[in-house]
Structures are given as structure tokens and as C-alpha cells.
CSV table of C-alpha atoms and ligand atoms in Angstrom, one decimal:
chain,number,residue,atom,x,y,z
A,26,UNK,CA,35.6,-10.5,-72.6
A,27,UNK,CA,33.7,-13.4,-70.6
A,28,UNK,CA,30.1,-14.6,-72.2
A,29,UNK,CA,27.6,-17.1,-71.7
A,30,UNK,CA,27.5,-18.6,-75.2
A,31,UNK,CA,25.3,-21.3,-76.9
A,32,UNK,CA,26.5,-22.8,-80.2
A,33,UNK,CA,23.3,-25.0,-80.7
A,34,UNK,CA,19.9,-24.8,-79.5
A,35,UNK,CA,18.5,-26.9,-76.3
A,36,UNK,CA,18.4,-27.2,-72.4
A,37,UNK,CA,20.3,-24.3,-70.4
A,38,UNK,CA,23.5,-26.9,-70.3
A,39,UNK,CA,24.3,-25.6,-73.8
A,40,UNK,CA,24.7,-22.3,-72.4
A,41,UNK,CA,28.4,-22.1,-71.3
A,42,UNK,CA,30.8,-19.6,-70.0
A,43,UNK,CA,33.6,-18.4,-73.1
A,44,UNK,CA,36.3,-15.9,-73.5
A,45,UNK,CA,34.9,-14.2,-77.0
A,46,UNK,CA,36.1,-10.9,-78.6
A,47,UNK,CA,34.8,-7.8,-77.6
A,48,UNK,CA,32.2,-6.2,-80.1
A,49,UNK,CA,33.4,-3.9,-82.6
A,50,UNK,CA,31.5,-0.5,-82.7
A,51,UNK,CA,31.3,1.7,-85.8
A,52,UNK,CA,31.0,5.3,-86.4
A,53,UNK,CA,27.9,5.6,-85.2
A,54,UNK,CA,28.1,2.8,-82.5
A,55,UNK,CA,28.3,3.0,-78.7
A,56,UNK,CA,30.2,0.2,-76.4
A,57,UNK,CA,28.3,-1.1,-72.9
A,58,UNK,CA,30.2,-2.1,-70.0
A,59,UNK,CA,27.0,-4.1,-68.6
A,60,UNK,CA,26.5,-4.1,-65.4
A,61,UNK,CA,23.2,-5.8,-64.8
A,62,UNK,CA,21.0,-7.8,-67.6
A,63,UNK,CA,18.6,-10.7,-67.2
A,64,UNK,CA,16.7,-13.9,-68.2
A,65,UNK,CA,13.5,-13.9,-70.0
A,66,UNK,CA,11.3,-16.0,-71.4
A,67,UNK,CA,12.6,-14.2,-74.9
A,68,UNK,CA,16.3,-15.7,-74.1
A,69,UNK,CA,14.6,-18.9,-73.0
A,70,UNK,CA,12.9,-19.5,-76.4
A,71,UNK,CA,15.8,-18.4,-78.5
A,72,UNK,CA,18.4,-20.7,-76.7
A,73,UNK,CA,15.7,-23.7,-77.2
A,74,UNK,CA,14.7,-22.8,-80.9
A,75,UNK,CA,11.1,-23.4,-79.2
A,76,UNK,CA,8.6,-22.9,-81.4
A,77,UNK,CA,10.0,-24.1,-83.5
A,78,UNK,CA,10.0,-21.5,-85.7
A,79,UNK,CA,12.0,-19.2,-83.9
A,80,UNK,CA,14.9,-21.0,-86.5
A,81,UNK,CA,13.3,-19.1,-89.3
A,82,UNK,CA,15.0,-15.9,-87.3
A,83,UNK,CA,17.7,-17.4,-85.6
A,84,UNK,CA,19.0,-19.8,-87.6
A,85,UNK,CA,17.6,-23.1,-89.4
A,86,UNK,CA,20.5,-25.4,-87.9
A,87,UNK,CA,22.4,-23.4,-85.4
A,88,UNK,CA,21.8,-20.3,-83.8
A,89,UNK,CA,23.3,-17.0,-85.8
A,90,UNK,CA,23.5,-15.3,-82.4
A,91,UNK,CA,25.3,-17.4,-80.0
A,92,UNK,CA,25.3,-14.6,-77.1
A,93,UNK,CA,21.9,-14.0,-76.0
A,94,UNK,CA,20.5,-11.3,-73.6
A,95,UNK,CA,18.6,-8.8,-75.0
A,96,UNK,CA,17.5,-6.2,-71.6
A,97,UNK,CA,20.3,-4.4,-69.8
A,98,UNK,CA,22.1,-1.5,-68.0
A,99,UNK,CA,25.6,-0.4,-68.4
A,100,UNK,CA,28.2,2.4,-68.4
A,101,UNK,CA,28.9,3.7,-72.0
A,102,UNK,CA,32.5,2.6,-72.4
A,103,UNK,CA,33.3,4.5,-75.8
A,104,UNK,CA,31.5,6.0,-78.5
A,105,UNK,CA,31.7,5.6,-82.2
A,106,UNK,CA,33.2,8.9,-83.8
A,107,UNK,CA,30.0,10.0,-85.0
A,108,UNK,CA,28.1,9.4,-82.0
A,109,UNK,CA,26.4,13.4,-80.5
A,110,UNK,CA,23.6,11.7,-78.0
A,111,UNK,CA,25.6,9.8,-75.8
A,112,UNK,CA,29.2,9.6,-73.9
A,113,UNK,CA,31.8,8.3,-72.3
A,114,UNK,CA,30.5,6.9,-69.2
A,115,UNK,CA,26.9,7.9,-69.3
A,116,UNK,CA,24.8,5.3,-67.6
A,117,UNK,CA,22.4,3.7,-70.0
A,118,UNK,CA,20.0,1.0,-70.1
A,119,UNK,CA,17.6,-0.5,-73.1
A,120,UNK,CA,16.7,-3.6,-75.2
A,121,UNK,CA,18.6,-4.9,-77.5
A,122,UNK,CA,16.3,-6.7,-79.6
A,123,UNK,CA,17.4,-9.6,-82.3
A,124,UNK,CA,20.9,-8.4,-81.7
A,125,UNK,CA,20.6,-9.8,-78.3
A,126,UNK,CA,24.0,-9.7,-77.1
A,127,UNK,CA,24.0,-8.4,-73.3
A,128,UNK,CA,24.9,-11.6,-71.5
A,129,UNK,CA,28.4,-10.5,-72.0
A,130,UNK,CA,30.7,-8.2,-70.4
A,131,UNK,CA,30.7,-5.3,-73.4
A,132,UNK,CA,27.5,-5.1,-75.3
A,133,UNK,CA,27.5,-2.9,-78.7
A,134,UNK,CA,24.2,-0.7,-79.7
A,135,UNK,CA,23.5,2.0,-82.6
A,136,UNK,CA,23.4,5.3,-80.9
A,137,UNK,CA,19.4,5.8,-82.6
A,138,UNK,CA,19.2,1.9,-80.7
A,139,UNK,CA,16.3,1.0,-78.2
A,140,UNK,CA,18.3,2.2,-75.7
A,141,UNK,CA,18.8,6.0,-73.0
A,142,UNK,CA,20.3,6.9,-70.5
A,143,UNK,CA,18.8,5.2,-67.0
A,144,UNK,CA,16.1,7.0,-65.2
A,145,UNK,CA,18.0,9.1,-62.4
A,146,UNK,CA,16.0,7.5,-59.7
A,147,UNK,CA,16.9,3.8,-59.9
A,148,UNK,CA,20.2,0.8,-59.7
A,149,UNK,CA,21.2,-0.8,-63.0
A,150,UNK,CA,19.7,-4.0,-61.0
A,151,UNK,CA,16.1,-2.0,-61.7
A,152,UNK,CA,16.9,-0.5,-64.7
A,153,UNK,CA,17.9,-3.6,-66.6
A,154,UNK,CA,14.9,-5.5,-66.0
A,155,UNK,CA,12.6,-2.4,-66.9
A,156,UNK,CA,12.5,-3.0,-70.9
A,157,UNK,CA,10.8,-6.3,-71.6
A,158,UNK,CA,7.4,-7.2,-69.9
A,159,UNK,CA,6.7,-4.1,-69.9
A,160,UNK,CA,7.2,-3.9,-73.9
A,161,UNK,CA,4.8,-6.7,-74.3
A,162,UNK,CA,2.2,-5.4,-71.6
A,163,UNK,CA,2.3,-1.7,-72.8
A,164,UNK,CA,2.1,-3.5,-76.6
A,165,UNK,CA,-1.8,-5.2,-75.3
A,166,UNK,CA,-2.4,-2.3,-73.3
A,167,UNK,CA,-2.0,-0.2,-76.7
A,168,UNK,CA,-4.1,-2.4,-78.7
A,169,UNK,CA,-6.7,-2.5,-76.8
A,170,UNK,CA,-7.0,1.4,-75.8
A,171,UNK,CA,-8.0,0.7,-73.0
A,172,UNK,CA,-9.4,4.3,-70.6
A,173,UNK,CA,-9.6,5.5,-67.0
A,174,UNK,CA,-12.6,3.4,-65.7
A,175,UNK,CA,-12.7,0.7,-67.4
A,176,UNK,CA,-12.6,-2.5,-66.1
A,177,UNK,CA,-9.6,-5.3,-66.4
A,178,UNK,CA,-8.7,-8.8,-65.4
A,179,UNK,CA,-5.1,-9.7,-65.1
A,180,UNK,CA,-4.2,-13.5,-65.1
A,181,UNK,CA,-0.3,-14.2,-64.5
A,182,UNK,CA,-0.6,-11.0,-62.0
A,183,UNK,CA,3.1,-12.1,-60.9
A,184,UNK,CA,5.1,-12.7,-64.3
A,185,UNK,CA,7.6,-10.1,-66.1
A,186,UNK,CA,4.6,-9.1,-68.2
A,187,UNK,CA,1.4,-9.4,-65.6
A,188,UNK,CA,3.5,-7.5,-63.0
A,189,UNK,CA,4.3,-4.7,-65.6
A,190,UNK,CA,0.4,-4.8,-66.9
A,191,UNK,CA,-0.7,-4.4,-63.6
A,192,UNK,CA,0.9,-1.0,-63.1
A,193,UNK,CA,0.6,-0.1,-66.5
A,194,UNK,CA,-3.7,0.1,-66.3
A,195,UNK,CA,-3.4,1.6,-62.9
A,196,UNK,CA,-1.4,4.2,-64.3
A,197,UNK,CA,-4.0,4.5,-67.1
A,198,UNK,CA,-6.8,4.8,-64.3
A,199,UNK,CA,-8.2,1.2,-65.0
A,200,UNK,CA,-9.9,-0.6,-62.4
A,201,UNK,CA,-7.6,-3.7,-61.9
A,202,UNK,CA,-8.7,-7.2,-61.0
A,203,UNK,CA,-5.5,-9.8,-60.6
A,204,UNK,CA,-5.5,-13.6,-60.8
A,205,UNK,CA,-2.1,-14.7,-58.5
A,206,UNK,CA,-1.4,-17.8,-55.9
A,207,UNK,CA,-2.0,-16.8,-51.8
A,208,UNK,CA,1.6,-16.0,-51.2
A,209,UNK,CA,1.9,-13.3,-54.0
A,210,UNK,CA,-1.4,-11.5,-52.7
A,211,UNK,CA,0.1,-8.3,-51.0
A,212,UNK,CA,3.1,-7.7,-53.5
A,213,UNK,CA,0.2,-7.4,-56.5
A,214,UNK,CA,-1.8,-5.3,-54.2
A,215,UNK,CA,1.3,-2.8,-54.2
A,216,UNK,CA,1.1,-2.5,-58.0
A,217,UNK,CA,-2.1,-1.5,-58.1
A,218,UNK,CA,-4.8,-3.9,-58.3
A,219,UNK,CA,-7.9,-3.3,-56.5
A,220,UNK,CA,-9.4,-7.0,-56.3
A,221,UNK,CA,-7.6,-10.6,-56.3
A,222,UNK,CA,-9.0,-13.7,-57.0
A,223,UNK,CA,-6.1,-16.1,-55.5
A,224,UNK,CA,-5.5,-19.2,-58.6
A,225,UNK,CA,-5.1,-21.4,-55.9
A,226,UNK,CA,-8.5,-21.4,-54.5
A,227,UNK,CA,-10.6,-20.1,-57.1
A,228,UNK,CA,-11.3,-20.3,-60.9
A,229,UNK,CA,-11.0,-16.7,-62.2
A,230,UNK,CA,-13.2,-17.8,-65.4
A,231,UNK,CA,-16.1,-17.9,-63.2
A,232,UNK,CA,-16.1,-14.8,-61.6
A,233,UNK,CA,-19.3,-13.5,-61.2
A,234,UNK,CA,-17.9,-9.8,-62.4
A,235,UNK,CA,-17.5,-8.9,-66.1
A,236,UNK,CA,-14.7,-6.6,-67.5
A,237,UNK,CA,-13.6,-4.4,-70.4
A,238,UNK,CA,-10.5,-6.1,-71.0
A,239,UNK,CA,-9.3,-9.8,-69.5
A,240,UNK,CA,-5.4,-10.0,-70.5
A,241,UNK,CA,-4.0,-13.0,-69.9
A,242,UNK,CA,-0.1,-12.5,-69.0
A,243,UNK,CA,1.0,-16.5,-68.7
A,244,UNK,CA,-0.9,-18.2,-71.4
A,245,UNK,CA,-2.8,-20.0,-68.9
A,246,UNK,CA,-6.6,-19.5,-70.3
A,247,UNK,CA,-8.5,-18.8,-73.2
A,248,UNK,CA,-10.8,-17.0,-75.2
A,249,UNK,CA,-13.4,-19.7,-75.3
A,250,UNK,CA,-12.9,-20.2,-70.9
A,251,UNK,CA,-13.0,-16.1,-70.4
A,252,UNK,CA,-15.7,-15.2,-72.9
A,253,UNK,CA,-18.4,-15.5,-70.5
A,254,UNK,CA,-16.1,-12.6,-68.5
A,255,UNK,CA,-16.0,-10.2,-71.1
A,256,UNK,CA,-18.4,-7.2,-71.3
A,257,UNK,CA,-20.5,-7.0,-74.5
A,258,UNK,CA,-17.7,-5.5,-76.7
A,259,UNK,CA,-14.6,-6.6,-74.3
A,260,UNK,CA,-11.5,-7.8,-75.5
A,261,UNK,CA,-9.9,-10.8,-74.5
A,262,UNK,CA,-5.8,-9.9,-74.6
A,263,UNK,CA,-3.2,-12.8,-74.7
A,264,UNK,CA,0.6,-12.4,-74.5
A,265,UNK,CA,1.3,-16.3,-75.6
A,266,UNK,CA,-0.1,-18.3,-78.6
A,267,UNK,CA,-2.6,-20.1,-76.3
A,268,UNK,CA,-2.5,-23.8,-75.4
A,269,UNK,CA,-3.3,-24.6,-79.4
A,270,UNK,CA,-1.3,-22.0,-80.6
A,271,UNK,CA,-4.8,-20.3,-81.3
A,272,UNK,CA,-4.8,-17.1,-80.5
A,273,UNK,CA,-3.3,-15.4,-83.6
A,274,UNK,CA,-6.3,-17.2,-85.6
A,275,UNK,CA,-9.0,-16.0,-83.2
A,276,UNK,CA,-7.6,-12.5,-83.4
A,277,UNK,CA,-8.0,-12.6,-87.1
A,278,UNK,CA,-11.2,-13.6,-87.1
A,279,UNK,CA,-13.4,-12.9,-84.1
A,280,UNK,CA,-13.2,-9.2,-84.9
A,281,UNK,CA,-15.0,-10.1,-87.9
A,282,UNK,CA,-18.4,-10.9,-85.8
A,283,UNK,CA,-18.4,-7.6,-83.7
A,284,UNK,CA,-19.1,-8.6,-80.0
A,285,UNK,CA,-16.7,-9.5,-77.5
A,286,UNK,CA,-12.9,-10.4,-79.4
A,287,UNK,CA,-9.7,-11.9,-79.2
A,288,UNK,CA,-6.3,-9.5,-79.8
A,289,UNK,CA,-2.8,-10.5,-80.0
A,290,UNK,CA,-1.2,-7.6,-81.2
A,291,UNK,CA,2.5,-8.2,-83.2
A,292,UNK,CA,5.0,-5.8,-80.6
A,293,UNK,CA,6.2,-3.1,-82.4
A,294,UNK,CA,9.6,-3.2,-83.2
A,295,UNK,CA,11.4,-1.4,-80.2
A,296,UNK,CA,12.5,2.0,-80.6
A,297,UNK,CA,14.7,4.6,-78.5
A,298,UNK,CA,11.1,6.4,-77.5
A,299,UNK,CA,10.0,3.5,-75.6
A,300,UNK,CA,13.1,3.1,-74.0
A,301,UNK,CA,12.0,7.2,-73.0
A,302,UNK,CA,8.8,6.6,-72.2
A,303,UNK,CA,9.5,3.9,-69.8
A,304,UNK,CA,12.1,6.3,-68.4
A,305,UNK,CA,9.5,8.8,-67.7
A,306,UNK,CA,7.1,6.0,-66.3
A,307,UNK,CA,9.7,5.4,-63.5
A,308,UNK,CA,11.0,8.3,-62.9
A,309,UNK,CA,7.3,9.6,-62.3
A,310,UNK,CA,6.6,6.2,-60.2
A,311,UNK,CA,3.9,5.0,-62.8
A,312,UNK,CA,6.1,1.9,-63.1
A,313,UNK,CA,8.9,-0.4,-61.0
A,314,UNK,CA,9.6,-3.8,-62.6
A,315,UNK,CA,9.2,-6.9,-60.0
A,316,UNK,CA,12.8,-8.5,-59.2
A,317,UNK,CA,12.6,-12.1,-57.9
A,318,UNK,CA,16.4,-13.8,-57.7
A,319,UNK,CA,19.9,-12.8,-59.0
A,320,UNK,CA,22.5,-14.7,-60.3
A,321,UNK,CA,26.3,-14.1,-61.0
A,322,UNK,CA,26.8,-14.6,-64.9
A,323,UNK,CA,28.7,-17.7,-64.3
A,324,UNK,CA,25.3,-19.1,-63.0
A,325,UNK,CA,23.4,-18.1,-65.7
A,326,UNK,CA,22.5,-22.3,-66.4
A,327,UNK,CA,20.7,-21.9,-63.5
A,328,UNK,CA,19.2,-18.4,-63.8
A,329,UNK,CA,17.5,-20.2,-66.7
A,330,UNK,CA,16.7,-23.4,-65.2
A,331,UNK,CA,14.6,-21.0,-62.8
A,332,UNK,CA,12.8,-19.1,-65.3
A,333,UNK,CA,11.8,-22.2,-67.4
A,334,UNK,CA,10.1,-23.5,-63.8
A,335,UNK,CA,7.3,-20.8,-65.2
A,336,UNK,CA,7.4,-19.3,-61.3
A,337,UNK,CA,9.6,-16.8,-61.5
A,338,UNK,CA,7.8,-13.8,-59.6
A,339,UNK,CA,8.7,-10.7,-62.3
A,340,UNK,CA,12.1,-10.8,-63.5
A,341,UNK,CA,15.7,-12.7,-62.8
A,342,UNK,CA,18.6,-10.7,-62.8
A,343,UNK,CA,21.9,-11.5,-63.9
A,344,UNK,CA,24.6,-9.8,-62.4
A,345,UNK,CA,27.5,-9.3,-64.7
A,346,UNK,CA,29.4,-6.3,-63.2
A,347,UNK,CA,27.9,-6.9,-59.6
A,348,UNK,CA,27.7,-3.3,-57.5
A,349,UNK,CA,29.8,-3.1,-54.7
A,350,UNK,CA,28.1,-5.0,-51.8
A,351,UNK,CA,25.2,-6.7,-54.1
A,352,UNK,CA,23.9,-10.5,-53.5
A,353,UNK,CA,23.0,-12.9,-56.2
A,354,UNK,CA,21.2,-15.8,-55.4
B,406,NAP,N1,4.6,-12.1,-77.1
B,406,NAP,C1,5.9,-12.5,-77.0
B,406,NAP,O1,6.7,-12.4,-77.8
B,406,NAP,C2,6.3,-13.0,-75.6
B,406,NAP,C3,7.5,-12.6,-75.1
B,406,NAP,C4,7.8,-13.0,-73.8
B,406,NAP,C5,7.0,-13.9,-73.2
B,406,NAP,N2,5.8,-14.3,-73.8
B,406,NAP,C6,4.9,-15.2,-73.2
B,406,NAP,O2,4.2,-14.5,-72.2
B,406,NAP,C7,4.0,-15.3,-71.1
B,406,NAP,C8,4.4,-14.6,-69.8
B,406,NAP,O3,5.8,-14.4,-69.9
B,406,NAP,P1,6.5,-13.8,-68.5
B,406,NAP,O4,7.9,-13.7,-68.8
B,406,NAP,O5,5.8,-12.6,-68.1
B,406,NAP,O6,6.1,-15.0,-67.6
B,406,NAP,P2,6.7,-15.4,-66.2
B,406,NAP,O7,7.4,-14.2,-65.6
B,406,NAP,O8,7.6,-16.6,-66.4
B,406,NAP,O9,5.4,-15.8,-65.5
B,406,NAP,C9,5.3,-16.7,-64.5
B,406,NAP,C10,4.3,-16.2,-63.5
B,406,NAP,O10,3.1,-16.7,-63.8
B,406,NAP,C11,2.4,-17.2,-62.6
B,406,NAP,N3,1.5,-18.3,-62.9
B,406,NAP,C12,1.9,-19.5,-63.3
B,406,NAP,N4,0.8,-20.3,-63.5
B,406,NAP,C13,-0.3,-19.5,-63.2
B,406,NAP,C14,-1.7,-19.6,-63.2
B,406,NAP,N5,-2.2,-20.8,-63.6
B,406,NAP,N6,-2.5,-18.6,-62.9
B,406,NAP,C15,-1.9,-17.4,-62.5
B,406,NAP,N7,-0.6,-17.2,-62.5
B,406,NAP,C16,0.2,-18.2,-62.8
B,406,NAP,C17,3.6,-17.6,-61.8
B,406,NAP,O11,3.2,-17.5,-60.4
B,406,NAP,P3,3.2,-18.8,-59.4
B,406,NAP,O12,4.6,-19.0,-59.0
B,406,NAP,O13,2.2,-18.4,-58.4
B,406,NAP,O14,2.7,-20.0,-60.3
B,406,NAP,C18,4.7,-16.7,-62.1
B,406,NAP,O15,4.8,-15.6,-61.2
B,406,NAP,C19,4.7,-16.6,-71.3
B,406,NAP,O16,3.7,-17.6,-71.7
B,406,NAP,C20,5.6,-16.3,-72.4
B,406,NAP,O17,5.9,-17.4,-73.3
B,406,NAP,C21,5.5,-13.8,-75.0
């Protein structure tokens, strides 16, 4: 089957186009024709080994898993013998996470995987790009219980994770307030947010208003710039390390003071009721993920030349089984 492999880390020039063997599945395995996956910032750190100690999981020298991908949306192409829960030809979509594995024509998964059968009201080009930001939003969200009413600032408005945050507190009943550039305005309006302080123009850490929760989706701020935002008792949510790889430290010990605090929640490891929970999100029109551009896999060097511009508006597709009469970039 065709791949986009890397056999060592660095730029998206090590990622090249192989013939590889298809994956084996056991007994309680199931086999993915994929039709649709994509690039994320996940994929983008992996194939880079950046930080640095991404090695730790994916290999000191060389990386262990040479074809990356980790979101995606298939056909099931056979099951294992003791699969019950899915069959031949069900369409499916999911995460496959440390496996990775879906930039490839045939993707292998454990039946109890992160992974179900698509939401009935969407392509594989929207259902493959579903799983990720909005694994990492939903995991802030979470953490920082956030309820209808309450107030929350959303810088990065436009990335895979802010795009998926935004719709996620709507859906909650939050009051929304999103930090985007000019252009962007009207699409982050459509996923819910009330108010919009344009990045361009304005500095969103001197808003006048103060808020529940500020989440920062791009790793563009920090808890020091947005404390002076924060309610007495507001959380300040990151989804990166911060620009001193901070954040981890302040969330360990700003809770200690009471007042306003840092969080950066680990994700949970991703499990098949997420995967059915984000079902029901679209099937009930609480959440669509954002698609920016498309690539055919054989461009997948460029797919993530694009995302590591940092500009990528939601998510970039790759198509690897392209639908009759689709477009990639
Ligand atoms: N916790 C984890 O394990 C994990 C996993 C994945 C990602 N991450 C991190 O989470 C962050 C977001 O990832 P992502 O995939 O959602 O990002 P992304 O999609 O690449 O986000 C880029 C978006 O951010 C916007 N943006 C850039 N600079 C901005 C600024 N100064 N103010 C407001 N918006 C700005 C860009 O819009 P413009 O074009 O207008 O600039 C673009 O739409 C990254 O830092 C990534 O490293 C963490």
C-alpha cells in the first residue's frame, strides 16, 4: 500500500511517498481503507522530534513510528475474527493515538480503539478532521468546568483547537469572546462567539472586560499578560507550554495561592466514548470542525509546510481515497 513515511526526524522533506506492507490485524483487530486523514500540529511535532522530548516516546535516535497520521475516516475493510461491534464496510472515523498510522492507504485499529462509526450527517472530509482539536479543547473545557453564563476569552479563535473551543462553550451556554485577524471575523462569528477583538488591531490583554475563563488556543500569551483579564477566581487555560515552556509549572503552583490560576490539564488518553460523544456533538449540530485546504497524499510535504506556517484556519485535509468529484488544494 502507498505511505508518506519518515525514517528520521526533521523538515517535511523527510516525509516521502513508499510502497510499505499493509498492517496486519489480529483477532480482535479491524482494517481501514482511509479515505480522508489530516495534518496537525500532533504529526508536525512527531515528524520533527520538537520538543525535544517527544524522543522519549517516539524514539531517542529514529522515530519507532515512521507512518504518521493519527485523525481519520475510512471504510472498515475486514475485521479480525473476534471483532462483534464493527463490519465489513461500515464507515468509521477516530484517532489513532501513538499508533499514528493513518497517512497510509490501510490503517489498523483495536475494535475497543478511539474510533465509531461516522456521524450519519457528514463526508469523511468532515469526519476525519473532527477528533483532534476538539480532543484538546473539550480536555481545557473539562478542567476547567466551565457553566452556562459564564464568561470566556478565546485567543487563536481560528486554529484546530480555538475553532473547536469556540463551539464547544457555546454549546455549554458560555458567553464567548474570540481573539482572530480581520479576515477571519465572520467565520468565528458562525461558531458561536458573541464578541471579537480583531489581533490585528487590538491587544486582547487589555480588554476592558473580565472573564471566567481566558483559554488561549495558539500559545500566543500568558498567564502573567491575561491575569489582569481574569475574574477573581478565573482560570487562565493554555493548550501549548507557553513561550518559556511555563505553563505546566504555573499550573502546579498558582492553585496553591487560591485567586485567579493557571491549568494545563494532561489529555486524557483517548477512548472509543469520545470518539461517541463527538459523534453525538455533530450529529446534534453542537460541533463542525473548520476545513481550510486539502491535499492529495502525494503532497503531503506541502500539506505540512502549510500547517508549520502557524496560519492554517482549522484543519488541513489530506485526501488519500479522494471522493468522486473532490478538490485538493
Ligand atoms: N496539548 C497538546 O498536546 C497539543 C496538541 C496539538 C497542538 N497543541 C498546541 O496548541 C496550539 C494550537 O494548535 P492548533 O493546531 O489549534 O493551531 P493552528 O490550527 O496551527 O492555529 C493557527 C491559528 O492561530 C491563529 N493565530 C496565529 N497567531 C495568532 C495570534 N497572535 N493571535 C490570534 N490568533 C493567532 C492563526 O490565524 P492567523 O492566520 O490569523 O494568524 C491560525 O488560524 C499550538 O501551539 C500547538 O503547538 C498542543
Amino acid at each position: 500500500m502507498k505511505a508518506a513515511v519518515h525514517a528520521r526526524y526533521g523538515p517535511p522533506e523527510v516525509v516521502r511517498i513508499a510502497e510499505v506492507d499493509r498492517p496486519a490485524i489480529g483477532d480482535h483487530d479491524v482494517l481501514i481503507k482511509v479515505h480522508s486523514t489530516t495534518v496537525n500540529r500532533t504529526d508536525c511535532g512527531f515528524r520533527a522530534a520538537h520538543p525535544f522530548f517527544i524522543r522519549i516516546f517516539s524514539g531517542l535516535l529514529r522515530p519507532r513510528k515512521t507512518v504518521l497520521g493519527t485523525e481519520f475516516a475510512g471504510v472498515v475493510e475486514a475485521v479480525g475474527t473476534a471483532v462483534t461491534s464493527f463490519g465489513v464496510g461500515d464507515k468509521v472515523f477516530g484517532f489513532s493515538e501513538w499508533r499514528f498510522g493513518a497517512h497510509a492507504e490501510y490503517l489498523s485499529m483495536p475494535e475497543d480503539g478511539s474510533l465509531a462509526t461516522m456521524p450519519a450527517n457528514v463526508t469523511f472530509e468532515e469526519a476525519a478532521p473532527s477528533t483532534e482539536g476538539s480532543h484538546y479543547a473539550l480536555s481545557l473545557i473539562t478542567s476547567a468546568k466551565i457553566r452556562s453564563g459564564q464568561h470566556a476569552l478565546v485567543n487563536g479563535a481560528t486554529g484546530a483547537i480555538g475553532s473547536a473551543a469556540v463551539q464547544i462553550l457555546k454549546s455549554l451556554g458560555a458567553e464567548v469572546t474570540a481573539v482572530c485577524a480581520t479576515e477571519n471575523m465572520e467565520l468565528v462569528k458562525s461558531l458561536g462567539a458573541g464578541r471579537i477583538i480583531d489581533y490585528r488591531l487590538e491587544d486582547f490583554t487589555q480588554d476592558e472586560q473580565t472573564y471566567d475563563v481566558v483559554l488561549d488556543a495558539v500559545g500566543k500569551s500568558s498567564f502573567g499578560r491575561c491575569r489582569r483579564l481574569l475574574k477573581p477566581g478565573g482560570i487562565y487555560l493554555s493548550s501549548d507550554l507557553g513561550p518559556l515552556s511555563q505553563n505546566p509549572i504555573l499550573a502546579l503552583v498558582t492553585p496553591l495561592f487560591g485567586g485567579k490560576k493557571a491549568m494545563m490539564p494532561i489529555p486524557p488518553k483517548y477512548r472509543q466514548e469520545e470518539v461517541k460523544h463527538l459523534k453525538e456533538m455533530i450529529e446534534s449540530g453542537q460541533f463542525r470542525p473548520v476545513i481550510d485546504r486539502r491535499y492529495p497524499l502525494d503532497q503531503i510535504v506541502a500539506a505540512y509546510r502549510y500547517v508549520e506556517t502557524g496560519q492554517k484556519i482549522g484543519n488541513v485535509l489530506i485526501d488519500v481515497e479522494p471522493a468522486p468529484g473532490s478538490r485538493s488544494a
